[in-house]
Coordinates of C-alpha atoms in Angstrom, one line a residue:
X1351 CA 0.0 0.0 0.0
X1352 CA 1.4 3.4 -0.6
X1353 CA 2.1 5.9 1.6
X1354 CA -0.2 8.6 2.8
X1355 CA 1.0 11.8 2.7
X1356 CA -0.6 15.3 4.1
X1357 CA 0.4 17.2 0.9
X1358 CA 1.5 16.2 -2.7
X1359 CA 4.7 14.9 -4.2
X1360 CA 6.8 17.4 -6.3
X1361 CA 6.4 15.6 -9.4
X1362 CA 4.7 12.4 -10.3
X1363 CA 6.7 9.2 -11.9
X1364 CA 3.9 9.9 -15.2
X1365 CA 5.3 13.3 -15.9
X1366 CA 8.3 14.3 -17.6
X1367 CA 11.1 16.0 -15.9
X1368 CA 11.3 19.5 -15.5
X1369 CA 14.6 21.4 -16.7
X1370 CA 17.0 21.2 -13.9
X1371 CA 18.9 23.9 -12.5
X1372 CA 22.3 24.7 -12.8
X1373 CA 24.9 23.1 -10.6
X1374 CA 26.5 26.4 -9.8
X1375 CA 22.7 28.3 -8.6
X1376 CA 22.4 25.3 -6.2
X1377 CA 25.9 25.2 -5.1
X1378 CA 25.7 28.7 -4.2
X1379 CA 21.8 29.1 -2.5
X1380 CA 23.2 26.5 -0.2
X1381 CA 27.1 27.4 0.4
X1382 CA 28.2 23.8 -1.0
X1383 CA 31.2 24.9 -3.1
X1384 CA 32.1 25.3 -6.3
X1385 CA 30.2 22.4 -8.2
X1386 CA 32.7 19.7 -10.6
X1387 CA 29.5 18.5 -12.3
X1388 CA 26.0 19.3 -13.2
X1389 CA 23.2 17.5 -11.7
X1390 CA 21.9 14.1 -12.1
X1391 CA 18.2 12.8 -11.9
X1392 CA 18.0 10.1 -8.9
X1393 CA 14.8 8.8 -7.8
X1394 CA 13.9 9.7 -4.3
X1395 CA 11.3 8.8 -2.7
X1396 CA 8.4 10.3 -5.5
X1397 CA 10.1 13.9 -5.5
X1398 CA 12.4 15.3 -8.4
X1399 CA 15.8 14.8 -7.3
X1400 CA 19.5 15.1 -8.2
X1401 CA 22.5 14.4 -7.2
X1402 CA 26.2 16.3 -7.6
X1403 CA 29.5 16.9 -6.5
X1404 CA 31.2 19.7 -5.2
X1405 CA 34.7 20.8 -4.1
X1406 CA 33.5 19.8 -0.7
X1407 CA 31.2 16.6 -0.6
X1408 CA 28.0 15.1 -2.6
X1409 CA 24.8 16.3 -1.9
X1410 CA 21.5 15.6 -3.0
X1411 CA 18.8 18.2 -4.5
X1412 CA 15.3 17.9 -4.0
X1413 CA 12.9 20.1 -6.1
X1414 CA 9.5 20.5 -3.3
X1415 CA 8.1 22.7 -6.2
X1416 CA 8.9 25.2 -9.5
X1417 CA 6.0 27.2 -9.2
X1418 CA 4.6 29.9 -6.6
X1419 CA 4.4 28.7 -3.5
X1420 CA 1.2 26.2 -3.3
X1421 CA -1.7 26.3 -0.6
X1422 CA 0.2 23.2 1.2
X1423 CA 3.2 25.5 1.9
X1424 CA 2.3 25.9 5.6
X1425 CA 2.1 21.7 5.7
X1426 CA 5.9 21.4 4.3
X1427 CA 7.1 24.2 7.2
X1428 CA 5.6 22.3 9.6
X1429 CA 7.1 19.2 8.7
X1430 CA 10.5 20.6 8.2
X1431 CA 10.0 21.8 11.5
X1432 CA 9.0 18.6 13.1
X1433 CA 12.3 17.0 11.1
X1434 CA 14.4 19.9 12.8
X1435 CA 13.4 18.7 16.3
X1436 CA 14.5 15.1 15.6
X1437 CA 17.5 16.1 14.1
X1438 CA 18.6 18.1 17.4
X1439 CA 16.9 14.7 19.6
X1440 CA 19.2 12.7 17.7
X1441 CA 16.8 10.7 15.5
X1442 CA 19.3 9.0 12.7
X1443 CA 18.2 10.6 9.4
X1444 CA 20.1 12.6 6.1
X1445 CA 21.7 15.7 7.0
X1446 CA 19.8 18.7 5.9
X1447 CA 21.9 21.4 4.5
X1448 CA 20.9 25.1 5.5
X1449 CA 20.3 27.6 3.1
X1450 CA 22.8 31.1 2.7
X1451 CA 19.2 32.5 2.3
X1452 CA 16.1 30.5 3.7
X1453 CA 13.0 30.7 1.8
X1454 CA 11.7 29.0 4.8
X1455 CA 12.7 26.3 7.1
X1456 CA 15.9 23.9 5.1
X1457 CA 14.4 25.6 1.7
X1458 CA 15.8 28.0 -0.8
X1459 CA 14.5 29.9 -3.8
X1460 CA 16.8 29.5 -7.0
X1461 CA 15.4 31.8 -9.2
X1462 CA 13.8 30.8 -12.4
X1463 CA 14.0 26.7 -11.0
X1464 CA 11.5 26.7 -7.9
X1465 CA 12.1 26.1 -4.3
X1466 CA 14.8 23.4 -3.5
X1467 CA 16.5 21.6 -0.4
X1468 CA 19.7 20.1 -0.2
X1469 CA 21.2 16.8 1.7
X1470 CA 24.5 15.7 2.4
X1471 CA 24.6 12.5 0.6
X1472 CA 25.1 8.9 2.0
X1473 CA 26.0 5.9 0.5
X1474 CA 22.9 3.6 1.2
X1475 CA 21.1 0.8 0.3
X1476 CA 17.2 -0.6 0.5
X1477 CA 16.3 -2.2 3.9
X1478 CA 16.1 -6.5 3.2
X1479 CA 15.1 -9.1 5.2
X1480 CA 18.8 -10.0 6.7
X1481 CA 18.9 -5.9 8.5
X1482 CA 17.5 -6.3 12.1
X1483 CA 16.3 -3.0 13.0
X1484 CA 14.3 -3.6 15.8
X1485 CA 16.0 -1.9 18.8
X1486 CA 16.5 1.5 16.6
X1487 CA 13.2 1.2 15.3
X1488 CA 11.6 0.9 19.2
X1489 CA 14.1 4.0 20.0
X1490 CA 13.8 6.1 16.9
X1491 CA 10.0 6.0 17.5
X1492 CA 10.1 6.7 21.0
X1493 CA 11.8 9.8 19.7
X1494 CA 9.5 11.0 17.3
X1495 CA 6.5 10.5 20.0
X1496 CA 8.1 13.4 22.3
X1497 CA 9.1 16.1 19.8
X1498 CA 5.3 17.3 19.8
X1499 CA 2.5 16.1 21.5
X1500 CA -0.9 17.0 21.5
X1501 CA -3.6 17.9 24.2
X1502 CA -6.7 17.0 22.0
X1503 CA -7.8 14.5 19.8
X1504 CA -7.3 15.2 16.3
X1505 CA -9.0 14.1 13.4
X1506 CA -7.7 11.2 11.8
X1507 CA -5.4 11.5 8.4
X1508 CA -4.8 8.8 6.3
X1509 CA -7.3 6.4 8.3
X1510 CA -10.3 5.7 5.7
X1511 CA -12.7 6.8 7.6
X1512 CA -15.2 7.6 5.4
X1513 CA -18.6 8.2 6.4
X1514 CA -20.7 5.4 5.7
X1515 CA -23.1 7.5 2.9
X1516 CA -20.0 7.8 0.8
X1517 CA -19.7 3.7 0.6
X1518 CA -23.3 3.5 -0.3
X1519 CA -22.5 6.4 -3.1
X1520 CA -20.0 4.0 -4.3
X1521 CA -21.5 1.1 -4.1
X1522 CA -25.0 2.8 -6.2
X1523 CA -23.0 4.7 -9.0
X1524 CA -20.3 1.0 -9.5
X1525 CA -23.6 -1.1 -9.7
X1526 CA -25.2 1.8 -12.1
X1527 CA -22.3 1.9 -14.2
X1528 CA -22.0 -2.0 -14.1
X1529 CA -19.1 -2.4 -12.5
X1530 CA -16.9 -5.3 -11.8
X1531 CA -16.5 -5.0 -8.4
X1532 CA -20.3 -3.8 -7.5
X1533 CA -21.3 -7.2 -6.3
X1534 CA -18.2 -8.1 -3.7
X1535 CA -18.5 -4.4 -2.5
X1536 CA -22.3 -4.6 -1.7
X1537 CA -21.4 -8.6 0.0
X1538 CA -18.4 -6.7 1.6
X1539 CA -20.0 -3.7 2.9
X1540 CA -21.3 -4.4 6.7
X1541 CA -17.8 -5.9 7.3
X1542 CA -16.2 -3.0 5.9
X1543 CA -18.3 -0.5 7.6
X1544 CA -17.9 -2.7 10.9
X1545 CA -13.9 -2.5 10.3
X1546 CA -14.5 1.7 9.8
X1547 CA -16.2 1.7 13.2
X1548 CA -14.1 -0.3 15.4
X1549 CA -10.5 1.7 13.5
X1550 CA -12.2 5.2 14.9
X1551 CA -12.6 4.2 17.8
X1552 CA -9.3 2.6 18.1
X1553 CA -8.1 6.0 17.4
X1554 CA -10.1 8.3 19.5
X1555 CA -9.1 5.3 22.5
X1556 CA -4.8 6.1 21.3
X1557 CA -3.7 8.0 23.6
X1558 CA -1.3 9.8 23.6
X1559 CA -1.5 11.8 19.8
X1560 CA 1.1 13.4 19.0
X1561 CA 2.4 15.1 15.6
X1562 CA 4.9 12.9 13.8
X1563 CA 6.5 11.7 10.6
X1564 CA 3.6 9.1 9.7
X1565 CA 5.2 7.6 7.1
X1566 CA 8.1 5.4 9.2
X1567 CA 7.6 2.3 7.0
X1568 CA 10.5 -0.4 5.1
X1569 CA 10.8 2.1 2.1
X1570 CA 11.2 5.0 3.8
X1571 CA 14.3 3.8 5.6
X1572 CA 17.5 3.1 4.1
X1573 CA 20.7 0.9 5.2
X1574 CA 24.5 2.8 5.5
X1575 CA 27.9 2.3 7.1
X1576 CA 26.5 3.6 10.0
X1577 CA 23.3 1.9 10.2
X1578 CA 19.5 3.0 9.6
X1579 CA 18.3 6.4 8.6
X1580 CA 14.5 7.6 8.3
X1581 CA 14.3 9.5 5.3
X1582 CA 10.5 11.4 3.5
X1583 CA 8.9 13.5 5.7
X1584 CA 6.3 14.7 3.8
X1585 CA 3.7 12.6 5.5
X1586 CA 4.0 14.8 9.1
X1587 CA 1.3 15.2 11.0
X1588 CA -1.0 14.3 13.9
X1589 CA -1.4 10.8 14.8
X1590 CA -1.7 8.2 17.5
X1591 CA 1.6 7.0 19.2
X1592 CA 0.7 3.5 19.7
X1593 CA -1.0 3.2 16.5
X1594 CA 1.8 4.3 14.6
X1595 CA 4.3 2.7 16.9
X1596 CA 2.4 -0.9 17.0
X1597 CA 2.1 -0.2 12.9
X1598 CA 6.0 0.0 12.2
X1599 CA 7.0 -2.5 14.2
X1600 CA 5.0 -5.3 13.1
X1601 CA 5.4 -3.9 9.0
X1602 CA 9.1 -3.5 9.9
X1603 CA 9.4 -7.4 11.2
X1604 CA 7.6 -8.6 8.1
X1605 CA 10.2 -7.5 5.7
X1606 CA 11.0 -10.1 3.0
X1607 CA 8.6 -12.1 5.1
X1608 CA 5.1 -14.1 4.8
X1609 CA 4.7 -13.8 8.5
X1610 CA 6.0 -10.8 11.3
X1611 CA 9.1 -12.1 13.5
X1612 CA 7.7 -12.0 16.9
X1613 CA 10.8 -11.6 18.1
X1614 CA 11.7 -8.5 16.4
X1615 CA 8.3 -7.5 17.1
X1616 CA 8.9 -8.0 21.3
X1617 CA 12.5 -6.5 20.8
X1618 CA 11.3 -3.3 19.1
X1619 CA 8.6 -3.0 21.7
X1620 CA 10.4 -3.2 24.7
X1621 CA 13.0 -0.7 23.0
X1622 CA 10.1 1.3 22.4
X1623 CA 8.8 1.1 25.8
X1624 CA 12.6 1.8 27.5
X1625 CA 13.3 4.9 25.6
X1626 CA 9.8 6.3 26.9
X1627 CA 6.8 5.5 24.3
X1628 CA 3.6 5.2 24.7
X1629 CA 1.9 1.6 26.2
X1630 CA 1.7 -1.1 23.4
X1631 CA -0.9 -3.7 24.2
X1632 CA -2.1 -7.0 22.4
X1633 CA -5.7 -7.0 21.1
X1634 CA -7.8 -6.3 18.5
X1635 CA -7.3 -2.0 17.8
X1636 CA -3.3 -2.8 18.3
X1637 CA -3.5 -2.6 14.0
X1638 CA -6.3 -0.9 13.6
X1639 CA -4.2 1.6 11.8
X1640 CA -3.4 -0.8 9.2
X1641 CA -6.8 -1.8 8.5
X1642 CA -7.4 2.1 8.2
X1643 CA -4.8 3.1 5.6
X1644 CA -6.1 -0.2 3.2
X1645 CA -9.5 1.6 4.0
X1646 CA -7.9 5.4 2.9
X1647 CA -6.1 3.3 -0.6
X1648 CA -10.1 1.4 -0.9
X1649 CA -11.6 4.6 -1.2
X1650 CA -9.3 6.3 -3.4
X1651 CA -9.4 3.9 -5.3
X1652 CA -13.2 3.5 -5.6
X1653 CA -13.0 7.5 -6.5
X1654 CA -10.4 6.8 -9.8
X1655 CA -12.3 4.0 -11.2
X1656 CA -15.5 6.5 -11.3
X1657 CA -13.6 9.1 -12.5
X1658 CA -13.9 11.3 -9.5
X1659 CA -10.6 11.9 -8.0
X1660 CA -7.4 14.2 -10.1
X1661 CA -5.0 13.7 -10.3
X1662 CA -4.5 10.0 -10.2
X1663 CA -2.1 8.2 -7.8
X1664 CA 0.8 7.7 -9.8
X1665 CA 0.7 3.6 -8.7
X1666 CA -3.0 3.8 -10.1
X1667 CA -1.8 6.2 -13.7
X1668 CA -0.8 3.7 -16.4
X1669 CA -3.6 1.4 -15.6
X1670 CA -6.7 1.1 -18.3
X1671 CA -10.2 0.9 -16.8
X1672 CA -10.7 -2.8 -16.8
X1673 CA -7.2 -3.1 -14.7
X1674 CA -8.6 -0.4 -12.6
X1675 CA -11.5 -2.7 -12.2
X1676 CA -9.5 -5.7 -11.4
X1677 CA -7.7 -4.0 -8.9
X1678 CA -10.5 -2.6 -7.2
X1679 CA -12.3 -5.9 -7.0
X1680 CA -9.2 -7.8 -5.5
X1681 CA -8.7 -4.9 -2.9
X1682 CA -12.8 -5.4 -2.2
X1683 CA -12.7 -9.0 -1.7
X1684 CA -9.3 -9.6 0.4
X1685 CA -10.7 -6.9 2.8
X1686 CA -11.7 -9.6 5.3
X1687 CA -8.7 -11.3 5.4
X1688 CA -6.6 -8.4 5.6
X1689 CA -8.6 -7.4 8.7
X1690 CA -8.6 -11.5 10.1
X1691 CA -4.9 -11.2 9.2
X1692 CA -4.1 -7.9 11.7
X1693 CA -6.2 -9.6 14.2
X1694 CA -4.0 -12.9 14.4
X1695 CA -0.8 -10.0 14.3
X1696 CA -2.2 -7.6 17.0
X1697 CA -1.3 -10.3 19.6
X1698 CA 2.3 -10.1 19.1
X1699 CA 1.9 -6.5 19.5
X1700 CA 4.0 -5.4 23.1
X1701 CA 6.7 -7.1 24.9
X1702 CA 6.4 -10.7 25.6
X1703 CA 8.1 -9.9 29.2
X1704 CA 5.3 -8.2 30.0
X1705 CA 6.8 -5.1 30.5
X1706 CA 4.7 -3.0 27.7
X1707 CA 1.7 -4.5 29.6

């Protein structure tokens, strides 16, 4: 499932890249030194990048937009900020670079190009099943519950929860159009306005909620030298600790796996627990936040077969109508086991010790 973010990538995989700037404007909006090469695409995680050298070091360039600033500008400060704070609490991630000038935050203007940030680059790789992560997850997460917590409930992002007229909608214009996937949604619906029910509640019941990165999943974390780094945080915003926590740490131990490794799951919980987060307990809401972001991806995709959301999800662009259909029919009909499948995984969830208990 992809990731949910609170604003939109720079650039979708379906459009062509942009002119990039030169070397020498970037070099000098973020004091990097005089440039020996221009800049290369690299694909990071859905923005446009680059990469170059300097006199001084590699970096990498990320473009967040080329236009004026967009309505989502106040989103991206706000995460920059959160990413500021776990930089100073020592949270392992890329090195942000600051600006001669700040446009805002670790941005820059380059005139004519857009609004840009830099990193110091890292050799790195993709996380596999072999990298144990466990104890820096549990910490790292810990972490990123402290940097800002809330006092009220927010409202849910990313979780699906539609109210229930907006399945019926769905359900009347797929069977009016004579869709594919009409019939399993109408068999499937009770269950899946059950599973919508019990995941609210599950977050109202999440104390503590907190602001954080959201998005701390396998492909937003990348092996170096020095170990783990969390990378993308365009995703920030308000959430549930110990749905989030309970989240990554079972998605984290099911790398390259059918099934989670309940020991890594324990370990990361009691590291979790030790460095200060939140109370992770076995039972049924543990995963509701899984069950709500297949719930956010159900609905989204429900609105591109019916031609009512733009633009489209890049992972839903080059598909035709009848794949669309497809896929929306399998995502309808493995609803119930997805939900029987974080149930059986929700009582891993914790330390076996008892000491998350």
């Amino acid at each position: 499932m992809p990731p949910t973010s609170t604003y939109p990538s720079a650039v979708s995989d379906s459009l062509p890249p942009r002119p990039s700037p030169p070397a020498a404007m970037v070099a000098e909006a973020f004091d990097v030194g005089r440039p020996v090469e221009p800049l290369t695409h690299h694909r990071w995680v859905g923005q446009e990048a680059w990469t170059f050298s300097t006199m001084t070091g590699r970096f990498l360039v990320v473009r967040l937009w080329a236009g004026p600033d967009p309505a989502w500008r106040a989103q991206v400060e706000e995460a920059m900020d959160l990413e500021r704070r776990a930089q100073e609490a020592g949270v392992a991630m890329l090195t942000p670079v600051e600006p001669q000038e700040p446009a805002f935050g670790f941005a820059a203007r380059v005139h004519g190009f857009g609004v840009f940030r830099v990193y110091e680059w890292v050799d790195h790789r993709p996380l596999d099943r072999e990298d144990d992560v466990a104890e820096w997850l549990g910490t790292t997460l810990a972490l990123l519950h402290r940097l800002r917590p809330l006092d009220t409930t927010p409202q849910p992002q990313g979780y699906g929860l539609y109210p229930p007229a907006h399945w019926h909608a769905w359900l009347a214009e797929g069977e009016a159009q004579g869709r594919s996937w009409a019939s399993p949604l109408r068999d499937h619906l009770a269950g899946i306005l059950r599973a919508s029910t019990q995941v609210a509640e599950a977050f109202s019941a999440g104390k503590p909620h907190v602001v954080t990165h959201r998005a701390v999943e396998p492909s937003r974390v990348v092996m170096t030298d020095g170990g783990p780094l969390l990378l993308g945080w365009d995703a920030v915003g308000p959430d549930s600790a110990p749905l989030e926590a309970a989240h990554a740490i079972v998605e984290f131990a099911t790398v390259g796996w059918t099934e989670p490794d309940a020991d890594r799951v324990h370990r990361a919980s009691r590291a979790y627990a030790t460095a200060g987060g939140a109370t992770l307990r076995p039972g049924p809401a543990a995963l509701a936040r899984w069950v709500g972001r297949r719930l956010e991806w159900l609905g989204a995709c429900l609105d591109v077969t019916l031609g009512l959301r733009h633009p489209v999800p890049a992972e839903l662009a080059d598909m035709d109508q009848a794949r669309l259909d497809a896929h929306v029919r399998e995502e309808v009909e493995t609803f119930p086991a997805l939900v029987d499948t974080m149930a059986r995984w929700s009582a891993l969830v914790g330390d076996s010790s008892g000491s998350t208990d």
